[in-house]
PDB file of C-alpha atoms in Angstrom:
ATOM      1  CA  ALA A  16      79.250  27.378  45.369  1.00  0.00           C
ATOM      2  CA  THR A  17      78.680  23.991  43.912  1.00  0.00           C
ATOM      3  CA  MET A  18      79.305  25.761  40.097  1.00  0.00           C
ATOM      4  CA  ALA A  19      82.685  27.172  41.078  1.00  0.00           C
ATOM      5  CA  TRP A  20      83.974  24.151  42.517  1.00  0.00           C
ATOM      6  CA  THR A  21      83.090  21.252  39.999  1.00  0.00           C
ATOM      7  CA  LEU A  22      84.172  23.934  37.643  1.00  0.00           C
ATOM      8  CA  THR A  23      87.468  24.386  39.719  1.00  0.00           C
ATOM      9  CA  PHE A  24      87.834  20.589  39.885  1.00  0.00           C
ATOM     10  CA  GLY A  25      86.985  19.444  36.591  1.00  0.00           C
ATOM     11  CA  LEU A  26      89.875  22.441  34.817  1.00  0.00           C
ATOM     12  CA  LEU A  27      92.451  21.543  37.830  1.00  0.00           C
ATOM     13  CA  LEU A  28      92.006  18.059  36.770  1.00  0.00           C
ATOM     14  CA  HIS A  29      92.832  18.860  33.431  1.00  0.00           C
ATOM     15  CA  PHE A  30      96.207  21.143  34.532  1.00  0.00           C
ATOM     16  CA  ALA A  31      97.305  19.281  36.795  1.00  0.00           C
ATOM     17  CA  LEU A  32      97.507  15.920  34.647  1.00  0.00           C
ATOM     18  CA  HIS A  33      98.777  17.727  31.839  1.00  0.00           C
ATOM     19  CA  GLY A  34      96.559  17.015  29.434  1.00  0.00           C
ATOM     20  CA  VAL A  35      95.837  12.749  29.932  1.00  0.00           C
ATOM     21  CA  LEU A  36      92.476  12.540  31.023  1.00  0.00           C
ATOM     22  CA  ASP A  37      91.033  15.485  28.210  1.00  0.00           C
ATOM     23  CA  SER A  38      89.010  13.113  25.796  1.00  0.00           C
ATOM     24  CA  ALA A  39      86.936  12.808  28.917  1.00  0.00           C
ATOM     25  CA  ARG A  40      86.653  16.046  28.787  1.00  0.00           C
ATOM     26  CA  PRO A  41      86.740  16.544  33.511  1.00  0.00           C
ATOM     27  CA  TRP A  42      85.579  20.352  32.477  1.00  0.00           C
ATOM     28  CA  TYR A  43      82.290  19.174  32.036  1.00  0.00           C
ATOM     29  CA  LEU A  44      82.116  18.553  35.714  1.00  0.00           C
ATOM     30  CA  GLY A  45      81.436  22.552  35.872  1.00  0.00           C
ATOM     31  CA  LEU A  46      78.964  22.504  32.836  1.00  0.00           C
ATOM     32  CA  PHE A  47      76.902  19.549  34.081  1.00  0.00           C
ATOM     33  CA  ALA A  48      76.529  21.467  37.651  1.00  0.00           C
ATOM     34  CA  PHE A  49      75.824  24.839  35.689  1.00  0.00           C
ATOM     35  CA  GLY A  50      73.241  23.135  33.918  1.00  0.00           C
ATOM     36  CA  ALA A  51      71.754  21.902  37.301  1.00  0.00           C
ATOM     37  CA  VAL A  52      71.531  25.306  39.130  1.00  0.00           C
ATOM     38  CA  ALA A  53      70.169  26.235  36.061  1.00  0.00           C
ATOM     39  CA  ALA A  54      67.076  24.029  36.747  1.00  0.00           C
ATOM     40  CA  ARG A  55      67.105  24.366  40.281  1.00  0.00           C
ATOM     41  CA  THR A  56      67.187  28.209  39.964  1.00  0.00           C
ATOM     42  CA  THR A  57      64.281  27.870  37.423  1.00  0.00           C
ATOM     43  CA  VAL A  58      62.285  25.708  39.201  1.00  0.00           C
ATOM     44  CA  ALA A  59      62.540  26.995  43.107  1.00  0.00           C
ATOM     45  CA  GLY A  60      65.530  30.003  42.852  1.00  0.00           C
ATOM     46  CA  PRO A  61      64.670  33.221  44.344  1.00  0.00           C
ATOM     47  CA  ARG A  62      63.495  35.994  41.085  1.00  0.00           C
ATOM     48  CA  TRP A  63      66.440  37.882  42.760  1.00  0.00           C
ATOM     49  CA  GLN A  64      69.313  35.564  41.341  1.00  0.00           C
ATOM     50  CA  LEU A  65      67.750  36.523  37.938  1.00  0.00           C
ATOM     51  CA  ALA A  66      70.074  39.275  37.109  1.00  0.00           C
ATOM     52  CA  TRP A  67      73.120  37.625  37.738  1.00  0.00           C
ATOM     53  CA  TRP A  68      72.283  34.864  35.083  1.00  0.00           C
ATOM     54  CA  ARG A  69      70.869  37.693  32.405  1.00  0.00           C
ATOM     55  CA  ARG A  70      74.318  38.827  33.177  1.00  0.00           C
ATOM     56  CA  ALA A  71      76.542  35.730  32.658  1.00  0.00           C
ATOM     57  CA  MET A  72      74.073  34.923  29.272  1.00  0.00           C
ATOM     58  CA  TYR A  73      75.304  38.336  27.455  1.00  0.00           C
ATOM     59  CA  THR A  74      78.682  38.252  28.664  1.00  0.00           C
ATOM     60  CA  THR A  75      79.611  34.657  28.066  1.00  0.00           C
ATOM     61  CA  TRP A  76      77.813  34.806  24.637  1.00  0.00           C
ATOM     62  CA  ALA A  77      80.035  38.009  23.819  1.00  0.00           C
ATOM     63  CA  VAL A  78      83.173  36.514  24.922  1.00  0.00           C
ATOM     64  CA  ALA A  79      82.396  33.424  23.069  1.00  0.00           C
ATOM     65  CA  GLY A  80      81.818  35.401  19.536  1.00  0.00           C
ATOM     66  CA  LEU A  81      84.655  37.198  20.471  1.00  0.00           C
ATOM     67  CA  LEU A  82      86.909  34.409  20.906  1.00  0.00           C
ATOM     68  CA  LEU A  83      86.102  32.851  17.645  1.00  0.00           C
ATOM     69  CA  LEU A  84      85.894  35.510  15.826  1.00  0.00           C
ATOM     70  CA  GLY A  85      89.609  36.982  17.116  1.00  0.00           C
ATOM     71  CA  GLY A  86      91.456  33.865  16.837  1.00  0.00           C
ATOM     72  CA  GLY A  87      89.954  31.671  14.560  1.00  0.00           C
ATOM     73  CA  THR A  88      89.699  28.227  14.352  1.00  0.00           C
ATOM     74  CA  ALA A  89      93.386  27.193  14.747  1.00  0.00           C
ATOM     75  CA  PHE A  90      92.805  29.252  18.373  1.00  0.00           C
ATOM     76  CA  TYR A  91      89.411  27.180  18.893  1.00  0.00           C
ATOM     77  CA  TYR A  92      91.737  24.255  18.605  1.00  0.00           C
ATOM     78  CA  GLN A  93      94.224  25.143  20.733  1.00  0.00           C
ATOM     79  CA  HIS A  94      92.351  26.136  23.293  1.00  0.00           C
ATOM     80  CA  TYR A  95      88.681  24.478  23.083  1.00  0.00           C
ATOM     81  CA  LEU A  96      88.977  24.174  26.460  1.00  0.00           C
ATOM     82  CA  TYR A  97      88.058  27.586  27.525  1.00  0.00           C
ATOM     83  CA  TYR A  98      85.707  27.460  24.545  1.00  0.00           C
ATOM     84  CA  ASP A  99      84.006  25.056  26.155  1.00  0.00           C
ATOM     85  CA  VAL A 100      83.985  26.167  29.395  1.00  0.00           C
ATOM     86  CA  VAL A 101      82.446  30.004  27.849  1.00  0.00           C
ATOM     87  CA  VAL A 102      79.194  28.045  25.399  1.00  0.00           C
ATOM     88  CA  GLY A 103      78.525  26.001  28.363  1.00  0.00           C
ATOM     89  CA  VAL A 104      78.005  28.557  30.828  1.00  0.00           C
ATOM     90  CA  ALA A 105      76.254  31.071  28.365  1.00  0.00           C
ATOM     91  CA  THR A 106      73.680  28.112  27.150  1.00  0.00           C
ATOM     92  CA  ALA A 107      73.064  27.350  31.207  1.00  0.00           C
ATOM     93  CA  ALA A 108      72.350  31.182  31.667  1.00  0.00           C
ATOM     94  CA  THR A 109      69.916  31.036  28.056  1.00  0.00           C
ATOM     95  CA  LEU A 110      67.794  28.357  29.093  1.00  0.00           C
ATOM     96  CA  LEU A 111      67.684  29.312  32.613  1.00  0.00           C
ATOM     97  CA  VAL A 112      67.040  33.162  31.041  1.00  0.00           C
ATOM     98  CA  GLY A 113      64.623  31.823  28.736  1.00  0.00           C
ATOM     99  CA  ALA A 114      62.023  29.691  31.019  1.00  0.00           C
ATOM    100  CA  VAL A 115      61.816  32.716  33.727  1.00  0.00           C
ATOM    101  CA  ASP A 116      61.049  34.409  31.029  1.00  0.00           C
ATOM    102  CA  ALA A 117      58.502  32.303  29.612  1.00  0.00           C
ATOM    103  CA  THR A 118      55.590  33.813  30.394  1.00  0.00           C
ATOM    104  CA  ARG A 119      56.551  37.026  28.774  1.00  0.00           C
ATOM    105  CA  THR A 120      57.206  38.099  25.300  1.00  0.00           C
ATOM    106  CA  THR A 121      60.653  38.605  25.229  1.00  0.00           C
ATOM    107  CA  THR A 122      63.095  38.507  22.144  1.00  0.00           C
ATOM    108  CA  LEU A 123      65.073  35.337  23.315  1.00  0.00           C
ATOM    109  CA  VAL A 124      61.013  33.774  24.365  1.00  0.00           C
ATOM    110  CA  ARG A 125      60.561  34.501  20.426  1.00  0.00           C
ATOM    111  CA  TRP A 126      63.799  33.048  19.104  1.00  0.00           C
ATOM    112  CA  LEU A 127      63.658  30.062  21.862  1.00  0.00           C
ATOM    113  CA  ALA A 128      59.830  29.414  20.927  1.00  0.00           C
ATOM    114  CA  TRP A 129      60.633  29.350  17.199  1.00  0.00           C
ATOM    115  CA  ARG A 130      59.268  26.458  15.289  1.00  0.00           C
ATOM    116  CA  PRO A 131      61.885  24.755  13.709  1.00  0.00           C
ATOM    117  CA  LEU A 132      64.075  25.036  17.916  1.00  0.00           C
ATOM    118  CA  VAL A 133      60.773  23.010  19.131  1.00  0.00           C
ATOM    119  CA  THR A 134      60.847  20.541  16.994  1.00  0.00           C
ATOM    120  CA  LEU A 135      64.853  20.011  17.679  1.00  0.00           C
ATOM    121  CA  GLY A 136      63.643  20.003  21.439  1.00  0.00           C
ATOM    122  CA  PHE A 137      61.496  17.313  20.795  1.00  0.00           C
ATOM    123  CA  PHE A 138      64.466  14.940  19.518  1.00  0.00           C
ATOM    124  CA  SER A 139      67.448  16.446  21.397  1.00  0.00           C
ATOM    125  CA  TYR A 140      68.780  13.841  23.506  1.00  0.00           C
ATOM    126  CA  SER A 141      68.950  11.652  20.191  1.00  0.00           C
ATOM    127  CA  LEU A 142      71.013  14.867  18.779  1.00  0.00           C
ATOM    128  CA  TYR A 143      72.959  14.705  21.622  1.00  0.00           C
ATOM    129  CA  LEU A 144      73.585  10.367  21.356  1.00  0.00           C
ATOM    130  CA  VAL A 145      75.141  10.803  18.084  1.00  0.00           C
ATOM    131  CA  HIS A 146      76.106  14.313  16.695  1.00  0.00           C
ATOM    132  CA  ALA A 147      79.573  13.174  18.146  1.00  0.00           C
ATOM    133  CA  PRO A 148      79.439   9.789  16.364  1.00  0.00           C
ATOM    134  CA  VAL A 149      78.231  11.392  13.058  1.00  0.00           C
ATOM    135  CA  LEU A 150      81.003  14.747  13.861  1.00  0.00           C
ATOM    136  CA  GLN A 151      83.534  11.938  13.901  1.00  0.00           C
ATOM    137  CA  ALA A 152      83.086   9.745  10.828  1.00  0.00           C
ATOM    138  CA  GLU A 153      82.953  12.813   8.905  1.00  0.00           C
ATOM    139  CA  HIS A 154      86.194  14.213   9.839  1.00  0.00           C
ATOM    140  CA  MET A 155      87.858  10.773   9.081  1.00  0.00           C
ATOM    141  CA  LEU A 156      86.154  10.731   5.866  1.00  0.00           C
ATOM    142  CA  VAL A 157      86.770  14.395   4.728  1.00  0.00           C
ATOM    143  CA  SER A 158      90.418  14.148   6.746  1.00  0.00           C
ATOM    144  CA  HIS A 159      91.274  11.117   4.775  1.00  0.00           C
ATOM    145  CA  LEU A 160      89.797  11.617   1.086  1.00  0.00           C
ATOM    146  CA  TRP A 161      91.297  15.604   0.939  1.00  0.00           C
ATOM    147  CA  ARG A 162      93.925  17.690   2.494  1.00  0.00           C
ATOM    148  CA  LEU A 163      92.114  21.055   3.576  1.00  0.00           C
ATOM    149  CA  SER A 164      93.390  23.790   5.729  1.00  0.00           C
ATOM    150  CA  PRO A 165      91.549  23.513   9.647  1.00  0.00           C
ATOM    151  CA  GLU A 166      89.236  26.543   8.445  1.00  0.00           C
ATOM    152  CA  LEU A 167      87.677  24.737   5.516  1.00  0.00           C
ATOM    153  CA  GLU A 168      87.795  21.760   6.886  1.00  0.00           C
ATOM    154  CA  PHE A 169      85.643  23.459   9.927  1.00  0.00           C
ATOM    155  CA  ALA A 170      83.335  25.112   6.903  1.00  0.00           C
ATOM    156  CA  GLY A 171      82.653  21.657   5.530  1.00  0.00           C
ATOM    157  CA  LEU A 172      82.007  20.284   8.596  1.00  0.00           C
ATOM    158  CA  ALA A 173      79.571  22.714   9.820  1.00  0.00           C
ATOM    159  CA  ALA A 174      78.155  22.866   6.118  1.00  0.00           C
ATOM    160  CA  ILE A 175      77.206  19.366   5.609  1.00  0.00           C
ATOM    161  CA  GLY A 176      78.071  17.703   8.960  1.00  0.00           C
ATOM    162  CA  LEU A 177      74.896  19.965  10.746  1.00  0.00           C
ATOM    163  CA  PRO A 178      72.025  18.612   8.619  1.00  0.00           C
ATOM    164  CA  LEU A 179      73.678  15.035   9.051  1.00  0.00           C
ATOM    165  CA  ILE A 180      73.473  15.076  11.969  1.00  0.00           C
ATOM    166  CA  VAL A 181      70.017  16.562  12.239  1.00  0.00           C
ATOM    167  CA  LEU A 182      68.913  13.628   9.868  1.00  0.00           C
ATOM    168  CA  ALA A 183      70.874  11.178  11.835  1.00  0.00           C
ATOM    169  CA  ALA A 184      69.239  12.275  14.980  1.00  0.00           C
ATOM    170  CA  TYR A 185      65.905  12.536  14.211  1.00  0.00           C
ATOM    171  CA  ALA A 186      66.189   8.795  12.507  1.00  0.00           C
ATOM    172  CA  PHE A 187      67.710   7.223  15.381  1.00  0.00           C
ATOM    173  CA  HIS A 188      64.890   9.152  17.439  1.00  0.00           C
ATOM    174  CA  LEU A 189      62.521   7.618  15.431  1.00  0.00           C
ATOM    175  CA  LEU A 190      63.857   3.869  16.240  1.00  0.00           C
ATOM    176  CA  PHE A 191      64.635   4.285  19.387  1.00  0.00           C
ATOM    177  CA  GLU A 192      63.557   6.993  21.296  1.00  0.00           C
ATOM    178  CA  ARG A 193      60.102   7.734  20.110  1.00  0.00           C
ATOM    179  CA  PRO A 194      58.561   4.316  20.756  1.00  0.00           C
ATOM    180  CA  PHE A 195      59.460   4.402  24.285  1.00  0.00           C
ATOM    181  CA  MET A 196      57.478   7.690  24.390  1.00  0.00           C
TER     182      MET A 196
END
């Protein structure tokens, strides 16, 4: 119920206000609730809910893939709200299923235990903090220097921006987060 009403409320804010609050991403209220409920279920929830979360994980990742492959970047930029919701639900479900399955050797657990992903986890909060400013700076630089198609700009942001974001986040972590750990 919490997941449903918070997601509905966030989407209603988007539609009722005709996108005025979209820069604040009000639908993230629902995504926050999905993450919180997933965390609570991981710690204290009954195991019978795992089947629901596993179906949600597979279904939403499939939908996300189909949306991106079927619609391309133009569809993504026009309908990012829906893509955000689908990927948010998929991520919460994946983390819950991975945490519950952590005592078993499954493909998902092996993938989530992959050393580079575990290393990213050590500075994931810094990654969360710096990704948007670095990506925005790169976007502004690229869009002012060259006039690229949305597809090429997206590919450039992914190929160049992702390593830059990870490096900036790690530097931020070393300077500001790690000293307090």
